[in-house]
Short mmCIF file of C-alpha atoms and ligand atoms in Angstrom, two decimals:
data_model
loop_
_atom_site.label_atom_id
_atom_site.label_comp_id
_atom_site.label_asym_id
_atom_site.label_seq_id
_atom_site.Cartn_x
_atom_site.Cartn_y
_atom_site.Cartn_z
CA MET A 305 -22.86 71.74 -27.27
CA ARG A 306 -20.34 69.14 -28.21
CA LEU A 307 -21.44 66.78 -25.50
CA SER A 308 -25.15 67.06 -26.08
CA ALA A 309 -25.97 64.41 -28.67
CA PRO A 310 -23.87 61.51 -27.41
CA LEU A 311 -24.75 62.42 -23.84
CA SER A 312 -28.43 62.07 -24.52
CA VAL A 313 -27.68 58.65 -25.99
CA ALA A 314 -25.78 57.77 -22.84
CA VAL A 315 -28.51 58.98 -20.53
CA LEU A 316 -31.16 57.13 -22.46
CA ALA A 317 -29.03 54.03 -22.47
CA LEU A 318 -28.46 54.21 -18.74
CA THR A 319 -32.14 53.79 -18.17
CA ALA A 320 -32.21 50.75 -20.39
CA ILE A 321 -30.91 48.11 -18.01
CA THR A 322 -32.73 45.02 -19.10
CA ALA A 323 -33.77 41.91 -17.29
CA ALA A 324 -30.92 40.00 -18.88
CA ALA A 325 -28.36 42.18 -17.12
CA GLN A 326 -29.95 41.50 -13.79
CA THR A 327 -29.91 37.73 -13.96
CA ALA A 328 -27.96 35.76 -11.41
CA PRO A 329 -24.20 35.70 -12.02
CA LYS A 330 -22.80 32.55 -13.58
CA PRO A 331 -19.47 31.41 -12.16
CA SER A 332 -17.71 31.28 -15.51
CA ALA A 333 -15.17 34.05 -14.96
CA SER A 334 -11.57 33.53 -14.06
CA ASN A 335 -8.80 35.92 -13.22
CA ALA A 336 -5.90 33.63 -14.03
CA HIS A 337 -3.07 35.45 -15.78
CA PRO A 338 -2.32 33.97 -19.20
CA ALA A 339 1.08 32.92 -20.45
CA LYS A 340 2.89 35.61 -22.42
CA THR A 341 2.93 34.09 -25.88
CA HIS A 342 2.96 37.31 -27.86
CA ALA A 343 6.06 38.16 -29.88
CA ALA A 344 6.82 41.81 -29.18
CA SER A 345 7.63 42.52 -32.81
CA GLN A 346 4.20 41.44 -34.08
CA ILE A 347 2.02 44.39 -35.15
CA ILE A 348 -1.57 44.03 -33.98
CA ALA A 349 -3.99 45.03 -36.74
CA ALA A 350 -1.27 45.49 -39.37
CA THR A 351 -4.18 45.79 -41.80
CA PRO A 352 -7.68 46.98 -40.81
CA PRO A 353 -9.44 44.29 -38.74
CA MET A 354 -12.04 42.22 -40.59
CA GLY A 355 -14.82 40.16 -39.10
CA TRP A 356 -18.38 40.30 -37.88
CA ASN A 357 -19.95 42.13 -34.92
CA SER A 358 -23.27 41.30 -33.29
CA TRP A 359 -24.64 44.81 -32.75
CA ASN A 360 -25.99 46.04 -36.09
CA PHE A 361 -28.29 43.06 -36.58
CA PHE A 362 -28.91 41.54 -33.13
CA ALA A 363 -28.37 44.52 -30.79
CA GLU A 364 -29.35 43.42 -27.25
CA ARG A 365 -30.89 40.13 -28.42
CA VAL A 366 -27.55 38.45 -29.12
CA ALA A 367 -26.83 35.20 -27.27
CA ASP A 368 -24.19 32.47 -27.23
CA LYS A 369 -25.94 30.47 -29.97
CA ASP A 370 -25.90 33.47 -32.35
CA ILE A 371 -22.16 33.89 -31.88
CA ARG A 372 -21.57 30.21 -32.58
CA ALA A 373 -23.84 30.38 -35.64
CA ALA A 374 -21.98 33.47 -36.89
CA ALA A 375 -18.67 31.63 -36.51
CA ASP A 376 -20.07 28.65 -38.44
CA GLN A 377 -21.38 30.96 -41.14
CA LEU A 378 -18.14 32.88 -41.58
CA VAL A 379 -16.55 29.55 -42.44
CA SER A 380 -19.32 28.05 -44.58
CA THR A 381 -19.98 31.19 -46.63
CA GLY A 382 -16.33 31.61 -47.57
CA MET A 383 -16.12 34.90 -45.64
CA LYS A 384 -13.35 33.50 -43.46
CA ASP A 385 -11.35 32.63 -46.57
CA ALA A 386 -11.98 36.17 -47.83
CA GLY A 387 -10.32 37.55 -44.67
CA TYR A 388 -13.08 37.98 -42.07
CA ASN A 389 -11.55 36.48 -38.95
CA TYR A 390 -12.97 38.25 -35.87
CA ILE A 391 -16.31 37.34 -34.31
CA ASN A 392 -17.09 40.24 -31.99
CA ILE A 393 -19.67 40.15 -29.22
CA ASP A 394 -20.98 43.67 -28.68
CA ASP A 395 -22.93 44.96 -25.68
CA THR A 396 -25.32 42.92 -23.46
CA TRP A 397 -23.24 39.89 -22.41
CA GLU A 398 -22.64 41.23 -18.90
CA ALA A 399 -24.30 40.40 -15.55
CA GLU A 400 -22.98 41.82 -12.25
CA ARG A 401 -19.74 41.76 -10.27
CA ASP A 402 -19.34 39.45 -7.30
CA ALA A 403 -17.80 40.36 -3.95
CA SER A 404 -14.31 39.92 -5.39
CA GLY A 405 -15.10 42.31 -8.22
CA VAL A 406 -15.22 39.58 -10.85
CA LEU A 407 -17.67 40.49 -13.61
CA HIS A 408 -19.92 37.56 -14.53
CA THR A 409 -21.69 36.82 -17.76
CA ASN A 410 -25.49 36.86 -17.90
CA ASN A 411 -27.63 33.86 -18.78
CA LYS A 412 -27.43 34.56 -22.53
CA PHE A 413 -23.71 33.70 -22.31
CA PRO A 414 -23.38 30.77 -19.91
CA ASP A 415 -19.67 30.11 -20.45
CA MET A 416 -17.51 32.71 -22.18
CA LYS A 417 -14.35 30.60 -22.11
CA ALA A 418 -16.16 27.72 -23.82
CA LEU A 419 -17.56 30.14 -26.41
CA ALA A 420 -14.09 31.57 -27.08
CA ASP A 421 -12.73 28.03 -27.43
CA TYR A 422 -15.48 27.25 -29.95
CA VAL A 423 -14.74 30.34 -32.03
CA HIS A 424 -11.01 29.58 -31.91
CA SER A 425 -11.67 25.99 -32.97
CA LYS A 426 -13.00 27.39 -36.25
CA GLY A 427 -9.71 29.19 -36.86
CA LEU A 428 -11.33 32.52 -35.94
CA LYS A 429 -10.69 35.12 -33.24
CA ILE A 430 -13.15 36.52 -30.74
CA GLY A 431 -13.90 40.03 -29.56
CA ILE A 432 -15.78 41.46 -26.61
CA TYR A 433 -17.19 44.83 -25.49
CA SER A 434 -17.06 47.02 -22.41
CA GLY A 435 -16.48 50.64 -21.45
CA PRO A 436 -14.64 52.87 -18.99
CA GLY A 437 -17.79 53.89 -17.08
CA SER A 438 -19.83 51.94 -14.55
CA LYS A 439 -22.34 50.97 -17.25
CA THR A 440 -22.19 50.18 -20.94
CA CYS A 441 -24.30 52.08 -23.45
CA GLY A 442 -26.99 49.43 -23.04
CA GLY A 443 -26.93 49.88 -19.25
CA TYR A 444 -25.00 46.69 -18.42
CA ALA A 445 -22.09 46.52 -15.98
CA ALA A 446 -18.88 48.05 -17.39
CA THR A 447 -15.28 48.34 -16.29
CA LEU A 448 -14.83 51.48 -14.12
CA ASP A 449 -12.19 50.77 -11.43
CA HIS A 450 -11.76 47.15 -12.61
CA GLU A 451 -9.51 47.72 -15.63
CA ALA A 452 -6.71 45.26 -14.79
CA GLN A 453 -9.15 42.68 -13.46
CA ASP A 454 -11.28 42.76 -16.60
CA ALA A 455 -8.30 42.84 -18.97
CA ASN A 456 -6.83 39.79 -17.26
CA MET A 457 -10.18 38.03 -17.38
CA TYR A 458 -10.50 38.70 -21.12
CA ALA A 459 -6.99 37.34 -21.62
CA ALA A 460 -7.83 34.23 -19.57
CA TRP A 461 -10.95 33.67 -21.67
CA GLY A 462 -8.85 33.99 -24.85
CA ILE A 463 -10.34 37.27 -26.04
CA ASP A 464 -8.56 38.81 -29.03
CA TYR A 465 -10.33 42.17 -29.46
CA LEU A 466 -11.92 44.74 -27.12
CA LYS A 467 -14.32 47.50 -28.14
CA TYR A 468 -14.30 50.04 -25.31
CA ASP A 469 -17.29 52.38 -25.38
CA LEU A 470 -17.38 55.70 -23.49
CA CYS A 471 -21.10 56.07 -22.58
CA SER A 472 -21.61 56.24 -18.81
CA PHE A 473 -18.07 57.48 -18.19
CA ILE A 474 -19.51 60.86 -19.22
CA PRO A 475 -21.89 61.28 -16.25
CA ASP A 476 -19.95 58.92 -13.93
CA VAL A 477 -16.62 60.70 -14.12
CA MET A 478 -16.31 63.50 -16.68
CA GLN A 479 -19.29 65.54 -15.58
CA LYS A 480 -18.92 64.67 -11.93
CA GLN A 481 -15.22 65.45 -11.61
CA ALA A 482 -15.02 68.37 -14.03
CA PRO A 483 -18.40 70.05 -14.29
CA ASN A 484 -18.40 72.90 -16.80
CA ASP A 485 -14.83 72.26 -17.87
CA GLU A 486 -14.90 70.53 -21.21
CA ALA A 487 -11.11 70.42 -21.65
CA ALA A 488 -10.69 68.76 -18.25
CA GLN A 489 -13.46 66.30 -19.16
CA MET A 490 -11.58 65.35 -22.29
CA ARG A 491 -8.37 64.81 -20.33
CA LEU A 492 -10.25 62.45 -18.02
CA MET A 493 -11.58 60.61 -21.05
CA VAL A 494 -8.11 60.19 -22.56
CA ALA A 495 -6.74 59.01 -19.20
CA ALA A 496 -9.44 56.33 -19.03
CA TYR A 497 -8.43 55.01 -22.46
CA VAL A 498 -4.75 55.10 -21.44
CA LYS A 499 -5.60 53.07 -18.33
CA MET A 500 -7.33 50.30 -20.26
CA GLY A 501 -4.63 50.34 -22.94
CA ASN A 502 -2.05 49.70 -20.25
CA ALA A 503 -4.17 46.99 -18.65
CA LEU A 504 -4.52 45.19 -21.98
CA LYS A 505 -0.77 45.39 -22.58
CA ALA A 506 -0.09 44.09 -19.06
CA SER A 507 -2.44 41.14 -19.65
CA GLY A 508 0.21 39.66 -21.93
CA ARG A 509 -2.25 38.74 -24.68
CA PRO A 510 -2.31 40.56 -28.03
CA ILE A 511 -5.77 42.15 -27.91
CA VAL A 512 -6.92 44.59 -30.59
CA TYR A 513 -7.92 47.79 -28.78
CA SER A 514 -10.90 49.52 -30.38
CA LEU A 515 -11.82 52.95 -29.00
CA CYS A 516 -15.48 53.91 -29.23
CA GLN A 517 -16.02 57.51 -28.14
CA TYR A 518 -17.68 58.84 -31.29
CA GLY A 519 -14.68 60.89 -32.47
CA TRP A 520 -14.70 63.25 -29.48
CA ASP A 521 -11.58 65.39 -29.12
CA SER A 522 -9.93 64.08 -32.31
CA PRO A 523 -8.91 60.59 -31.12
CA TRP A 524 -6.81 60.12 -34.28
CA GLU A 525 -4.31 62.52 -32.67
CA TRP A 526 -3.88 60.67 -29.37
CA ALA A 527 -5.26 57.13 -29.68
CA PRO A 528 -2.26 55.52 -31.47
CA ALA A 529 0.14 56.58 -28.69
CA LEU A 530 -1.91 54.82 -26.02
CA GLY A 531 -2.09 51.60 -28.02
CA GLY A 532 -5.39 52.19 -29.81
CA ASN A 533 -5.59 50.08 -32.96
CA LEU A 534 -8.75 51.78 -34.18
CA TRP A 535 -10.95 54.61 -33.03
CA ARG A 536 -14.46 55.56 -34.03
CA THR A 537 -14.50 58.83 -35.94
CA THR A 538 -18.26 59.52 -35.72
CA GLY A 539 -21.54 58.68 -34.02
CA ASP A 540 -23.29 55.40 -34.77
CA VAL A 541 -23.78 54.28 -38.37
CA GLU A 542 -27.33 53.50 -39.48
CA ALA A 543 -28.54 51.36 -42.36
CA ASN A 544 -29.53 54.25 -44.59
CA TRP A 545 -27.79 56.23 -47.31
CA GLY A 546 -27.87 59.55 -45.45
CA SER A 547 -25.97 58.08 -42.52
CA ILE A 548 -23.38 56.45 -44.76
CA VAL A 549 -22.71 59.62 -46.77
CA ASP A 550 -22.52 61.67 -43.59
CA ILE A 551 -19.87 59.32 -42.19
CA ILE A 552 -17.89 59.32 -45.45
CA ASN A 553 -17.81 63.12 -45.37
CA GLN A 554 -16.68 63.19 -41.75
CA ASN A 555 -13.75 60.92 -42.65
CA ALA A 556 -12.45 63.13 -45.47
CA GLY A 557 -9.29 64.74 -44.17
CA LEU A 558 -8.31 61.99 -41.73
CA ALA A 559 -6.13 59.94 -44.11
CA LYS A 560 -2.82 60.97 -42.64
CA TYR A 561 -3.71 59.51 -39.24
CA ALA A 562 -4.24 55.94 -40.46
CA GLY A 563 -1.55 53.34 -40.96
CA PRO A 564 -0.55 49.79 -40.07
CA GLY A 565 -1.69 49.09 -36.50
CA HIS A 566 -3.81 52.25 -36.15
CA TRP A 567 -6.94 52.97 -38.18
CA ASN A 568 -9.77 55.45 -38.43
CA ASP A 569 -13.01 53.57 -37.76
CA PRO A 570 -16.07 54.94 -39.59
CA ASP A 571 -18.12 52.27 -37.71
CA MET A 572 -19.23 48.79 -38.65
CA LEU A 573 -20.71 47.71 -41.96
CA GLU A 574 -24.44 47.91 -42.62
CA VAL A 575 -24.11 45.93 -45.87
CA GLY A 576 -27.21 43.72 -46.11
CA ASN A 577 -29.12 45.63 -43.42
CA GLY A 578 -32.15 47.88 -43.53
CA LYS A 579 -33.41 49.01 -46.92
CA LEU A 580 -30.07 49.76 -48.54
CA THR A 581 -30.25 49.05 -52.28
CA LEU A 582 -27.64 46.90 -53.98
CA ALA A 583 -25.96 50.02 -55.38
CA GLU A 584 -25.88 51.57 -51.91
CA ASN A 585 -24.45 48.40 -50.40
CA ARG A 586 -21.78 48.30 -53.11
CA ALA A 587 -20.94 51.98 -52.66
CA HIS A 588 -20.83 51.65 -48.84
CA PHE A 589 -18.48 48.65 -49.02
CA SER A 590 -16.26 50.30 -51.67
CA MET A 591 -15.93 53.50 -49.68
CA TRP A 592 -15.01 51.62 -46.48
CA ALA A 593 -12.23 50.01 -48.56
CA ILE A 594 -11.07 53.43 -49.83
CA LEU A 595 -11.10 54.66 -46.21
CA ALA A 596 -8.92 51.71 -45.05
CA ALA A 597 -11.72 51.03 -42.60
CA PRO A 598 -12.15 47.98 -40.41
CA LEU A 599 -14.54 45.66 -42.27
CA LEU A 600 -16.84 44.34 -39.56
CA ALA A 601 -19.93 42.90 -41.18
CA GLY A 602 -23.08 43.36 -39.11
CA ASN A 603 -25.69 41.45 -41.05
CA ASP A 604 -27.79 38.34 -40.46
CA LEU A 605 -25.27 35.77 -41.67
CA PRO A 606 -27.50 32.65 -41.64
CA ASN A 607 -30.00 34.46 -43.90
CA MET A 608 -27.55 36.35 -46.11
CA LYS A 609 -28.75 36.77 -49.72
CA PRO A 610 -26.31 35.67 -52.46
CA GLU A 611 -25.97 39.20 -53.81
CA ILE A 612 -24.99 40.48 -50.34
CA LYS A 613 -22.49 37.67 -49.95
CA ALA A 614 -21.06 38.61 -53.36
CA ILE A 615 -20.50 42.17 -52.14
CA LEU A 616 -18.96 41.20 -48.81
CA THR A 617 -16.64 38.64 -50.42
CA ASN A 618 -15.49 40.68 -53.43
CA LYS A 619 -11.80 39.83 -53.18
CA ASP A 620 -10.63 42.76 -55.32
CA VAL A 621 -12.40 45.29 -53.12
CA ILE A 622 -11.19 43.58 -49.95
CA ALA A 623 -7.65 43.74 -51.35
CA ILE A 624 -8.00 47.53 -51.61
CA ASP A 625 -9.06 47.71 -47.96
CA GLN A 626 -6.30 45.36 -46.84
CA ASP A 627 -3.53 46.86 -48.97
CA LYS A 628 -0.22 46.42 -47.14
CA LEU A 629 0.86 50.03 -47.65
CA GLY A 630 -1.91 51.00 -45.23
CA LYS A 631 -2.53 54.45 -46.73
CA GLN A 632 -6.10 55.68 -46.39
CA GLY A 633 -7.73 57.23 -49.46
CA ILE A 634 -8.45 60.92 -49.94
CA ARG A 635 -11.28 62.84 -51.53
CA ALA A 636 -9.51 64.22 -54.60
CA TYR A 637 -12.33 66.48 -55.75
CA VAL A 638 -16.06 67.06 -55.70
CA ASP A 639 -18.09 67.99 -58.75
CA GLY A 640 -21.72 68.68 -57.91
CA GLU A 641 -23.15 65.52 -56.42
CA VAL A 642 -20.24 63.35 -57.57
CA GLU A 643 -17.21 62.74 -55.36
CA VAL A 644 -13.92 61.38 -56.71
CA TRP A 645 -11.69 59.56 -54.22
CA THR A 646 -8.27 57.97 -54.70
CA ARG A 647 -6.27 55.56 -52.59
CA PRO A 648 -2.55 54.88 -53.17
CA LEU A 649 -1.76 51.16 -53.10
CA SER A 650 1.38 49.09 -52.73
CA GLY A 651 3.52 48.63 -55.83
CA GLY A 652 2.58 52.10 -57.10
CA ALA A 653 -1.00 51.09 -57.93
CA LEU A 654 -3.97 53.41 -57.40
CA ALA A 655 -7.66 52.91 -56.63
CA ILE A 656 -10.10 55.47 -58.04
CA ALA A 657 -13.66 55.69 -56.75
CA VAL A 658 -16.29 57.82 -58.46
CA LEU A 659 -19.26 58.09 -56.10
CA ASN A 660 -22.66 59.48 -57.08
CA VAL A 661 -23.75 60.70 -53.67
CA GLY A 662 -26.92 62.56 -54.58
CA SER A 663 -30.39 61.62 -55.66
CA ASP A 664 -30.75 64.14 -58.49
CA ARG A 665 -28.15 63.01 -60.97
CA VAL A 666 -29.28 59.78 -62.59
CA ALA A 667 -27.63 57.99 -65.49
CA THR A 668 -29.34 60.00 -68.20
CA HIS A 669 -26.20 61.94 -69.00
CA PRO A 670 -22.63 61.00 -68.22
CA PHE A 671 -20.32 62.43 -65.62
CA HIS A 672 -16.92 63.47 -66.98
CA LEU A 673 -13.96 62.34 -64.91
CA SER A 674 -10.97 64.66 -64.82
CA LEU A 675 -7.78 62.60 -64.71
CA ALA A 676 -5.80 65.83 -64.64
CA LYS A 677 -7.30 66.63 -61.23
CA LEU A 678 -5.94 63.27 -60.04
CA GLY A 679 -2.47 64.06 -61.35
CA LEU A 680 -2.86 61.55 -64.18
CA LYS A 681 -2.67 61.93 -67.93
CA GLY A 682 -4.26 58.81 -69.29
CA PRO A 683 -5.00 56.61 -70.98
CA GLU A 684 -4.94 54.51 -67.80
CA ALA A 685 -5.47 50.78 -68.03
CA GLY A 686 -7.44 49.44 -65.09
CA LYS A 687 -9.96 46.95 -63.79
CA ASP A 688 -13.52 47.76 -62.79
CA LEU A 689 -13.68 45.94 -59.44
CA TRP A 690 -17.44 45.38 -59.55
CA THR A 691 -17.83 44.10 -63.12
CA GLY A 692 -14.38 42.46 -63.11
CA LYS A 693 -13.81 43.88 -66.60
CA ASP A 694 -10.77 45.68 -67.96
CA VAL A 695 -11.37 49.37 -68.51
CA THR A 696 -9.36 52.25 -69.90
CA LEU A 697 -9.78 55.69 -68.40
CA ASN A 698 -8.99 58.76 -70.46
CA ASP A 699 -8.99 62.37 -69.35
CA ASN A 700 -12.55 63.72 -69.44
CA GLN A 701 -13.76 60.11 -69.47
CA SER A 702 -17.52 59.92 -69.65
CA ILE A 703 -19.05 57.71 -66.97
CA GLU A 704 -22.71 56.70 -66.64
CA LEU A 705 -23.36 56.34 -62.94
CA PRO A 706 -26.78 55.73 -61.37
CA SER A 707 -27.70 57.63 -58.24
CA HIS A 708 -26.07 56.26 -55.05
CA ASP A 709 -23.78 54.01 -57.10
CA ILE A 710 -20.02 53.86 -57.44
CA LEU A 711 -17.37 53.09 -60.03
CA LEU A 712 -14.34 51.52 -58.39
CA VAL A 713 -11.30 51.02 -60.59
CA LYS A 714 -7.83 49.77 -59.78
CA ILE A 715 -5.03 51.14 -61.95
CA ALA A 716 -2.03 48.83 -61.62
CA ALA A 717 0.54 51.23 -63.09
CA PRO A 718 -0.68 54.84 -63.21
CA LYS A 719 1.11 57.06 -65.71
C1 LIG B 2175 -22.91 52.51 -28.72
C2 LIG B 2175 -21.92 52.12 -29.80
C3 LIG B 2175 -22.54 51.06 -30.69
C4 LIG B 2175 -22.93 49.85 -29.85
C5 LIG B 2175 -23.85 50.28 -28.71
C6 LIG B 2175 -24.10 49.14 -27.74
O1 LIG B 2175 -24.03 53.16 -29.25
O2 LIG B 2175 -21.51 53.24 -30.55
O3 LIG B 2175 -21.64 50.68 -31.71
O4 LIG B 2175 -21.77 49.25 -29.33
O5 LIG B 2175 -23.32 51.37 -27.97
O6 LIG B 2175 -24.87 49.51 -26.64
#
């Protein structure tokens, strides 16, 4: 049962090899080993990675020019200054391997090294995507049996981040080598992630290692030991409220596994995508900050509306996400359709999020916040991070909260 949903995704995806993947290889790849410039003491992803990823908006349509435009936009919109520093190419950049096993880029990405140089010239970092199977989720060539070769190629290109997506490893290896033995399949899966983790380390370049296997077999328990800097906790996020709430709920209980260098990944941001309302966008972004989640925007940056930019660049909310203590928030209690979350912050501060998850409670009567249930007495002096105003919270504080909206308050010195 456990394998059924993602497997059907994988099988569907395997049939989706597009024309772009079949184009003639371009001789842009190199296997040169890079100089070891990385100080061993440096923690990779000391705070959750921030940046932009191509998948949620472009999916398979992404091309070199979109990545360059995204890099330009991160700078010109002020997002770079707000902390977004990775530009991540997701699936569909790959062509085929040549006789020496070198994986070439397809004609949407004529020169990956030049693209990486361009992104770096903007003071940004660049990420790429592959997987442990023979094919990616989109049906493009992936890394199976070429782990060291690909890792060294990424390092030679100047890649700073790898998202490694399970997909065809399921039929290619897990089901082939261990039919009807789910535990053995999971061991094969873990071994594949260990192998790429080692290859990345051996490449000599600090490369953020992002595991994408939909939370199978509790990756939070084994991914940090193999060098995983983040691991997906769920299936794919979608730009609708139901998906976002579902993911939030699946991340309750995982706080103890997150910390500097290793983070739960509830998937990329959908802020600004689909039909999410402003309240939903605000609540989604706030909750990713409470969850100490990677903040990888996935919207159409050149056409970003000012109100979406205001959400994505809210420095107070970003500061919650990036708090140096690196402690993920917890769901303190649930009262009907309202969830109350807290996140401990450096310097003894505390973030409190009151989230109106449901569609039935509207702001016609207030919700009463129990400070006692949060271990607080009140009055607590804080700042509402969306209005920017000072607020005081008392026990049994009445709060008017529209459906699908959030109150996010930072208490500098809780009593
Ligand atoms: C999977 C991943 C997505 C995206 C696609 C690309 O579905 O979970 O985030 O990378 O593959 O094909």
